[in-house]
Short mmCIF file of N, CA, C and O in Angstrom, two decimals:
data_model
loop_
_atom_site.label_atom_id
_atom_site.label_comp_id
_atom_site.label_asym_id
_atom_site.label_seq_id
_atom_site.Cartn_x
_atom_site.Cartn_y
_atom_site.Cartn_z
N GLN A 23 116.67 111.24 124.66
CA GLN A 23 117.08 109.65 124.39
C GLN A 23 116.49 109.51 123.11
O GLN A 23 114.94 109.73 123.13
N GLY A 24 116.78 108.51 122.35
CA GLY A 24 116.35 107.94 121.22
C GLY A 24 115.54 106.65 121.55
O GLY A 24 116.00 105.69 120.79
N LEU A 25 114.66 106.64 122.53
CA LEU A 25 114.13 105.30 122.82
C LEU A 25 113.16 104.72 121.41
O LEU A 25 113.31 103.46 121.22
N LEU A 26 112.60 105.66 120.76
CA LEU A 26 111.93 105.33 119.72
C LEU A 26 112.34 105.87 118.29
O LEU A 26 112.64 107.15 118.52
N VAL A 27 112.67 105.23 117.50
CA VAL A 27 112.97 105.58 116.09
C VAL A 27 112.33 105.33 115.02
O VAL A 27 112.23 103.99 114.78
N GLU A 28 111.64 106.21 114.36
CA GLU A 28 110.70 105.74 113.30
C GLU A 28 111.43 105.86 112.07
O GLU A 28 112.39 106.61 111.77
N SER A 29 111.03 104.99 110.96
CA SER A 29 111.56 105.22 109.43
C SER A 29 110.64 104.79 108.63
O SER A 29 109.66 104.13 108.98
N GLY A 30 111.15 104.70 107.29
CA GLY A 30 110.22 104.36 106.27
C GLY A 30 109.28 105.33 105.54
O GLY A 30 108.54 105.20 104.45
N GLY A 31 109.15 106.59 106.01
CA GLY A 31 108.72 107.62 105.39
C GLY A 31 109.29 108.19 104.07
O GLY A 31 110.39 107.38 103.90
N GLY A 32 108.57 108.78 103.44
CA GLY A 32 108.93 108.96 101.82
C GLY A 32 108.12 109.61 101.02
O GLY A 32 106.74 109.85 101.45
N LEU A 33 108.37 109.65 99.94
CA LEU A 33 107.20 110.30 98.89
C LEU A 33 106.81 108.93 97.98
O LEU A 33 107.26 108.24 97.59
N VAL A 34 105.30 108.96 97.98
CA VAL A 34 104.76 108.06 97.37
C VAL A 34 103.29 108.51 96.53
O VAL A 34 103.09 109.58 96.85
N GLN A 35 103.09 107.83 95.41
CA GLN A 35 102.14 108.52 94.44
C GLN A 35 100.67 108.05 95.12
O GLN A 35 100.63 106.94 96.08
N PRO A 36 99.78 108.72 94.75
CA PRO A 36 98.25 108.55 95.33
C PRO A 36 97.74 106.94 94.80
O PRO A 36 98.27 106.71 93.95
N GLY A 37 97.47 106.27 95.66
CA GLY A 37 97.03 104.84 95.70
C GLY A 37 98.28 104.02 95.80
O GLY A 37 97.82 102.67 95.74
N GLY A 38 99.32 104.48 96.31
CA GLY A 38 100.52 103.53 96.55
C GLY A 38 100.32 103.40 97.97
O GLY A 38 99.59 103.58 98.87
N SER A 39 101.51 102.48 98.43
CA SER A 39 101.71 101.75 99.70
C SER A 39 103.12 102.31 100.23
O SER A 39 103.93 102.24 99.48
N LEU A 40 102.88 102.12 101.45
CA LEU A 40 104.21 102.38 102.17
C LEU A 40 104.00 101.59 103.56
O LEU A 40 103.07 101.66 104.30
N ARG A 41 105.37 101.37 104.13
CA ARG A 41 105.24 100.67 105.57
C ARG A 41 106.21 101.63 106.26
O ARG A 41 107.26 101.80 106.02
N LEU A 42 105.81 102.13 107.55
CA LEU A 42 106.66 102.57 108.65
C LEU A 42 107.06 101.77 109.59
O LEU A 42 106.31 100.63 110.02
N SER A 43 108.10 101.87 110.09
CA SER A 43 108.62 101.07 111.37
C SER A 43 109.04 101.94 112.35
O SER A 43 109.44 103.17 112.26
N CYS A 44 108.73 101.26 113.61
CA CYS A 44 109.36 102.21 114.78
C CYS A 44 110.13 101.40 115.68
O CYS A 44 109.48 100.13 116.26
N ALA A 45 111.35 101.44 115.71
CA ALA A 45 112.12 100.65 116.45
C ALA A 45 112.30 101.20 117.83
O ALA A 45 112.48 102.33 118.16
N VAL A 46 112.11 100.20 118.91
CA VAL A 46 111.97 100.57 120.23
C VAL A 46 113.33 99.82 121.11
O VAL A 46 113.51 98.76 120.98
N SER A 47 114.11 100.84 121.46
CA SER A 47 115.32 100.43 122.20
C SER A 47 115.07 99.92 123.69
O SER A 47 115.51 100.71 124.61
N THR A 48 114.41 99.00 123.97
CA THR A 48 114.18 98.38 125.29
C THR A 48 113.87 96.96 125.46
O THR A 48 112.93 96.53 124.61
N PRO A 49 114.19 96.32 126.19
CA PRO A 49 114.03 94.78 126.39
C PRO A 49 112.42 94.56 126.84
O PRO A 49 111.97 93.34 126.52
N THR A 50 111.86 95.49 127.42
CA THR A 50 110.55 95.51 127.79
C THR A 50 109.53 95.70 126.66
O THR A 50 108.41 96.10 127.18
N PHE A 51 110.02 96.02 125.48
CA PHE A 51 108.88 96.17 124.56
C PHE A 51 107.37 95.76 124.38
O PHE A 51 106.48 96.26 124.22
N SER A 52 107.56 94.43 124.84
CA SER A 52 106.36 93.38 124.72
C SER A 52 105.22 94.08 125.55
O SER A 52 104.06 93.86 125.31
N ILE A 53 105.62 94.88 126.71
CA ILE A 53 104.71 95.06 127.74
C ILE A 53 103.95 96.56 127.41
O ILE A 53 102.92 96.95 128.13
N TYR A 54 104.43 97.40 126.34
CA TYR A 54 104.03 98.46 126.08
C TYR A 54 102.88 98.61 125.17
O TYR A 54 102.86 97.51 124.23
N ASP A 55 102.04 99.33 125.15
CA ASP A 55 100.88 99.69 124.21
C ASP A 55 101.55 100.73 123.31
O ASP A 55 102.14 101.69 123.32
N MET A 56 101.38 100.29 121.81
CA MET A 56 101.84 101.19 120.92
C MET A 56 100.89 102.07 120.15
O MET A 56 99.90 101.46 119.77
N GLY A 57 101.35 103.05 119.53
CA GLY A 57 100.42 103.81 118.70
C GLY A 57 101.00 104.49 117.70
O GLY A 57 102.24 104.87 117.81
N TRP A 58 100.34 105.02 116.54
CA TRP A 58 100.91 105.88 115.56
C TRP A 58 99.97 107.26 115.48
O TRP A 58 98.78 106.88 115.50
N TYR A 59 100.69 108.16 115.55
CA TYR A 59 99.85 109.48 115.41
C TYR A 59 100.46 110.32 114.22
O TYR A 59 101.43 109.82 113.68
N ARG A 60 99.86 111.14 113.72
CA ARG A 60 100.11 112.01 112.57
C ARG A 60 99.73 113.64 112.72
O ARG A 60 98.72 113.84 113.41
N ARG A 61 100.44 114.36 112.33
CA ARG A 61 100.24 115.74 112.12
C ARG A 61 100.89 116.48 111.30
O ARG A 61 101.97 116.29 111.08
N ALA A 62 100.05 117.50 110.56
CA ALA A 62 100.23 118.29 109.41
C ALA A 62 100.43 119.63 110.08
O ALA A 62 99.93 119.87 111.28
N PRO A 63 101.38 120.43 109.64
CA PRO A 63 101.59 122.04 110.21
C PRO A 63 100.29 122.59 110.20
O PRO A 63 99.40 122.61 109.45
N GLY A 64 100.05 123.25 111.41
CA GLY A 64 98.96 123.95 111.78
C GLY A 64 97.65 123.18 111.89
O GLY A 64 96.77 123.84 112.33
N LYS A 65 97.91 121.76 112.05
CA LYS A 65 96.63 120.97 112.64
C LYS A 65 96.86 120.24 113.95
O LYS A 65 98.04 120.02 114.52
N GLN A 66 95.69 119.78 114.40
CA GLN A 66 95.95 119.24 115.84
C GLN A 66 96.44 117.70 115.31
O GLN A 66 96.15 117.07 114.36
N SER A 67 97.20 117.27 116.47
CA SER A 67 97.61 115.70 116.03
C SER A 67 96.56 114.89 116.26
O SER A 67 95.61 115.02 116.82
N GLU A 68 96.47 113.72 115.27
CA GLU A 68 95.44 112.81 115.10
C GLU A 68 96.13 111.33 115.35
O GLU A 68 97.04 110.96 114.99
N LEU A 69 95.24 110.57 116.28
CA LEU A 69 95.63 109.24 116.57
C LEU A 69 95.24 108.45 115.15
O LEU A 69 93.99 108.70 114.92
N VAL A 70 96.29 107.64 114.70
CA VAL A 70 95.83 106.85 113.56
C VAL A 70 95.69 105.49 113.96
O VAL A 70 94.38 104.88 113.58
N ALA A 71 96.34 104.61 114.82
CA ALA A 71 95.84 103.50 115.14
C ALA A 71 96.93 103.43 116.54
O ALA A 71 97.91 103.79 116.54
N THR A 72 96.53 101.87 117.06
CA THR A 72 97.15 101.69 118.18
C THR A 72 97.17 99.97 118.31
O THR A 72 95.86 99.57 117.50
N ILE A 73 98.11 99.63 118.81
CA ILE A 73 98.20 98.14 119.33
C ILE A 73 98.74 97.96 120.62
O ILE A 73 99.63 98.57 120.96
N ARG A 74 97.85 97.22 121.47
CA ARG A 74 98.15 96.89 122.97
C ARG A 74 99.05 95.93 122.90
O ARG A 74 99.37 95.21 122.05
N SER A 75 99.49 95.76 124.37
CA SER A 75 100.41 94.69 124.46
C SER A 75 99.71 93.41 124.07
O SER A 75 100.66 92.12 123.95
N ASN A 76 98.59 93.16 124.30
CA ASN A 76 97.72 91.90 124.01
C ASN A 76 97.16 91.80 122.57
O ASN A 76 96.97 90.82 122.21
N GLY A 77 97.72 92.79 121.75
CA GLY A 77 97.45 92.66 120.31
C GLY A 77 96.21 93.17 119.81
O GLY A 77 95.89 93.33 118.39
N THR A 78 95.50 93.43 120.92
CA THR A 78 94.13 94.47 120.35
C THR A 78 94.50 95.80 119.52
O THR A 78 95.66 96.49 119.90
N THR A 79 93.76 95.96 118.52
CA THR A 79 93.93 97.10 117.71
C THR A 79 92.95 98.07 117.43
O THR A 79 91.67 97.72 117.79
N TYR A 80 93.08 99.38 117.08
CA TYR A 80 92.18 100.36 116.94
C TYR A 80 92.74 101.05 115.78
O TYR A 80 93.89 101.30 115.80
N TYR A 81 91.62 101.56 115.07
CA TYR A 81 92.09 102.53 114.09
C TYR A 81 91.13 103.71 113.83
O TYR A 81 89.91 103.69 114.18
N ALA A 82 91.77 104.83 113.43
CA ALA A 82 90.84 105.96 113.27
C ALA A 82 90.12 105.77 111.99
O ALA A 82 90.50 104.83 110.99
N ASP A 83 88.85 106.32 111.92
CA ASP A 83 87.92 106.12 110.89
C ASP A 83 88.49 106.55 109.43
O ASP A 83 88.19 105.80 108.39
N SER A 84 89.14 107.46 109.42
CA SER A 84 90.05 107.91 108.06
C SER A 84 90.72 106.77 107.54
O SER A 84 91.12 107.10 106.36
N VAL A 85 91.41 105.90 108.32
CA VAL A 85 92.36 104.97 107.72
C VAL A 85 91.96 103.64 107.90
O VAL A 85 92.53 102.81 107.35
N LYS A 86 90.70 103.16 108.37
CA LYS A 86 90.32 102.03 108.29
C LYS A 86 89.99 101.39 107.32
O LYS A 86 89.47 101.91 106.75
N GLY A 87 90.57 100.21 107.24
CA GLY A 87 90.34 99.32 105.95
C GLY A 87 91.71 99.59 105.02
O GLY A 87 91.83 98.99 103.88
N ARG A 88 92.16 100.76 105.32
CA ARG A 88 93.61 100.88 104.55
C ARG A 88 94.83 100.73 105.14
O ARG A 88 95.95 100.49 104.51
N PHE A 89 94.77 100.92 106.57
CA PHE A 89 95.99 100.68 107.40
C PHE A 89 96.10 99.64 108.36
O PHE A 89 94.69 99.41 108.59
N THR A 90 97.38 98.92 108.42
CA THR A 90 97.20 97.85 109.37
C THR A 90 98.27 98.32 110.30
O THR A 90 99.68 98.48 109.85
N ILE A 91 98.17 98.05 111.52
CA ILE A 91 99.40 98.16 112.73
C ILE A 91 99.55 96.84 113.22
O ILE A 91 98.64 96.01 113.15
N SER A 92 100.71 96.50 113.23
CA SER A 92 101.56 95.31 113.58
C SER A 92 102.51 95.42 114.78
O SER A 92 103.06 96.55 114.45
N ARG A 93 102.79 94.62 115.27
CA ARG A 93 104.04 94.74 116.01
C ARG A 93 104.85 93.14 116.01
O ARG A 93 104.06 92.14 116.12
N ASP A 94 105.94 93.18 116.21
CA ASP A 94 106.91 91.91 116.47
C ASP A 94 107.74 92.17 117.61
O ASP A 94 108.88 92.92 117.61
N ASN A 95 107.16 91.65 118.70
CA ASN A 95 107.82 91.82 119.84
C ASN A 95 109.39 91.15 119.84
O ASN A 95 110.23 91.25 120.58
N ASP A 96 109.71 90.26 119.05
CA ASP A 96 111.04 89.62 118.94
C ASP A 96 112.07 90.56 118.34
O ASP A 96 113.18 90.52 118.63
N GLN A 97 111.52 91.62 117.53
CA GLN A 97 112.26 92.60 116.75
C GLN A 97 112.03 93.98 117.68
O GLN A 97 112.60 94.80 117.10
N ASN A 98 111.29 93.93 118.68
CA ASN A 98 111.02 95.23 119.17
C ASN A 98 110.72 96.55 118.42
O ASN A 98 111.23 97.33 118.36
N THR A 99 109.90 95.88 117.47
CA THR A 99 109.06 96.86 116.35
C THR A 99 107.97 96.93 116.22
O THR A 99 107.16 95.75 116.25
N VAL A 100 107.10 98.04 115.63
CA VAL A 100 105.82 98.27 115.63
C VAL A 100 105.96 98.79 114.24
O VAL A 100 106.82 99.55 113.70
N TYR A 101 104.73 98.43 113.34
CA TYR A 101 104.68 98.72 111.82
C TYR A 101 103.46 99.35 111.72
O TYR A 101 102.32 99.13 112.37
N LEU A 102 103.51 100.08 110.82
CA LEU A 102 102.13 100.71 110.26
C LEU A 102 102.20 100.36 108.47
O LEU A 102 102.78 101.36 108.00
N GLN A 103 101.50 99.67 108.17
CA GLN A 103 101.57 99.31 106.82
C GLN A 103 100.20 100.19 106.15
O GLN A 103 98.77 100.12 106.74
N MET A 104 100.71 100.94 105.11
CA MET A 104 99.81 101.90 104.41
C MET A 104 99.29 101.55 103.06
O MET A 104 100.46 101.56 102.42
N SER A 105 98.17 101.47 102.81
CA SER A 105 97.80 101.39 101.47
C SER A 105 96.57 102.19 101.03
O SER A 105 96.20 103.00 101.69
N SER A 106 96.49 102.44 99.58
CA SER A 106 95.47 103.14 99.22
C SER A 106 95.69 104.71 99.66
O SER A 106 94.87 105.23 100.00
N LEU A 107 96.96 104.92 99.63
CA LEU A 107 97.37 106.37 100.05
C LEU A 107 96.69 107.34 99.37
O LEU A 107 96.54 107.22 98.02
N THR A 108 96.40 108.53 100.04
CA THR A 108 95.68 109.65 99.49
C THR A 108 96.48 111.03 99.78
O THR A 108 97.33 110.93 100.89
N PRO A 109 96.38 112.23 99.11
CA PRO A 109 97.33 113.22 99.73
C PRO A 109 96.75 113.65 101.08
O PRO A 109 97.46 114.31 101.80
N GLU A 110 95.53 113.46 101.41
CA GLU A 110 95.06 113.80 102.87
C GLU A 110 95.94 113.06 103.78
O GLU A 110 95.71 113.39 105.26
N ASP A 111 96.63 111.96 103.48
CA ASP A 111 97.51 111.01 104.45
C ASP A 111 98.72 111.92 104.63
O ASP A 111 99.73 111.33 105.26
N THR A 112 99.18 112.70 103.95
CA THR A 112 100.34 113.60 103.97
C THR A 112 100.65 114.24 105.19
O THR A 112 99.92 114.97 105.94
N ASP A 113 101.60 113.60 105.96
CA ASP A 113 101.62 114.17 107.51
C ASP A 113 103.21 113.70 108.05
O ASP A 113 103.75 112.81 107.37
N ALA A 114 103.47 114.47 109.24
CA ALA A 114 104.46 113.51 110.06
C ALA A 114 103.83 112.47 110.87
O ALA A 114 102.95 112.98 111.50
N TYR A 115 104.46 111.32 111.12
CA TYR A 115 103.95 110.40 111.50
C TYR A 115 104.91 110.27 112.97
O TYR A 115 106.01 109.90 112.72
N TYR A 116 104.21 109.88 113.83
CA TYR A 116 104.94 109.70 115.08
C TYR A 116 104.63 108.52 115.72
O TYR A 116 103.48 108.02 115.77
N CYS A 117 105.42 107.78 116.22
CA CYS A 117 105.24 106.71 117.11
C CYS A 117 105.27 106.85 118.63
O CYS A 117 106.04 107.69 119.23
N ASN A 118 104.51 106.16 119.26
CA ASN A 118 104.36 106.48 120.53
C ASN A 118 104.19 105.01 121.56
O ASN A 118 103.80 104.10 120.89
N ALA A 119 104.74 104.95 122.56
CA ALA A 119 104.91 103.91 123.44
C ALA A 119 104.30 104.28 125.09
O ALA A 119 104.87 105.30 125.56
N THR A 120 103.51 103.43 125.34
CA THR A 120 103.27 103.86 126.78
C THR A 120 103.09 102.63 127.60
O THR A 120 102.61 101.46 127.34
N TYR A 121 103.15 102.78 128.93
CA TYR A 121 103.10 101.89 130.10
C TYR A 121 102.91 102.30 131.34
O TYR A 121 103.92 102.97 131.56
N GLY A 122 101.82 102.18 131.82
CA GLY A 122 101.56 102.88 132.92
C GLY A 122 101.59 104.40 132.91
O GLY A 122 101.05 104.87 132.13
N ASP A 123 102.52 104.93 133.93
CA ASP A 123 102.79 106.39 133.54
C ASP A 123 103.92 106.61 132.77
O ASP A 123 104.33 107.99 132.63
N LYS A 124 104.40 105.75 132.06
CA LYS A 124 105.62 105.97 131.02
C LYS A 124 105.02 106.11 129.69
O LYS A 124 104.45 105.38 129.15
N TRP A 125 105.46 107.36 129.13
CA TRP A 125 105.11 107.86 127.96
C TRP A 125 106.41 108.21 126.95
O TRP A 125 107.03 108.94 127.56
N HIS A 126 106.46 107.56 125.78
CA HIS A 126 107.82 107.89 124.77
C HIS A 126 107.07 108.30 123.60
O HIS A 126 106.14 107.52 123.07
N TRP A 127 107.88 109.03 123.11
CA TRP A 127 107.62 109.46 121.71
C TRP A 127 108.98 109.54 120.79
O TRP A 127 110.00 110.00 121.37
N GLY A 128 108.63 109.19 119.27
CA GLY A 128 109.55 109.31 118.67
C GLY A 128 109.78 110.79 118.04
O GLY A 128 108.67 111.53 118.05
N GLN A 129 110.56 111.25 116.99
CA GLN A 129 110.75 112.14 116.55
C GLN A 129 110.06 112.41 115.16
O GLN A 129 109.86 113.39 114.50
N GLY A 130 109.42 111.27 114.74
CA GLY A 130 108.65 111.40 113.51
C GLY A 130 109.17 111.07 112.25
O GLY A 130 110.27 111.08 112.21
N THR A 131 108.53 110.66 111.27
CA THR A 131 109.11 110.40 110.18
C THR A 131 107.78 111.05 108.93
O THR A 131 106.75 110.88 109.03
N GLN A 132 108.48 111.76 107.99
CA GLN A 132 107.29 112.30 107.12
C GLN A 132 106.73 111.29 105.78
O GLN A 132 107.69 110.78 105.12
N VAL A 133 105.57 111.51 105.80
CA VAL A 133 105.03 110.74 104.64
C VAL A 133 104.34 111.84 103.64
O VAL A 133 103.51 112.83 104.26
N THR A 134 104.51 111.76 102.45
CA THR A 134 104.22 112.76 101.47
C THR A 134 103.52 112.09 100.12
O THR A 134 104.12 110.99 99.88
N VAL A 135 102.27 112.11 99.88
CA VAL A 135 101.57 111.49 99.09
C VAL A 135 101.35 112.49 97.89
O VAL A 135 100.45 113.38 98.13
N SER A 136 102.11 112.40 96.73
CA SER A 136 101.54 113.34 95.81
C SER A 136 102.21 112.81 94.48
O SER A 136 102.75 112.06 94.46
N SER A 137 101.61 113.27 93.47
CA SER A 137 101.98 112.92 92.01
C SER A 137 103.14 113.73 91.63
O SER A 137 103.64 113.23 90.82
#
């Protein structure tokens, strides 16, 4: 089921910006805790940022100050605004939604930072 659909990935130059979106197909979006993960081939998945249903945010040290996670409950969408991108940010980015014992994952969107 395509409960979560990521978009906005693509190719950007170092120092550039990109905004990822995750559309959630449920009217109960506002009760979910949301997160963004990223994973490069051969590497372990890394938690990038989270935003709880109450708006509390968390960022990995590697992206703190550069990335901003936000949510629009009216649009059932969570965003990841990325700036000052570096080649190390090149990964597949995945959206996650959790509530209680409910876990949902998107299929990912590729972000490539290269000249």
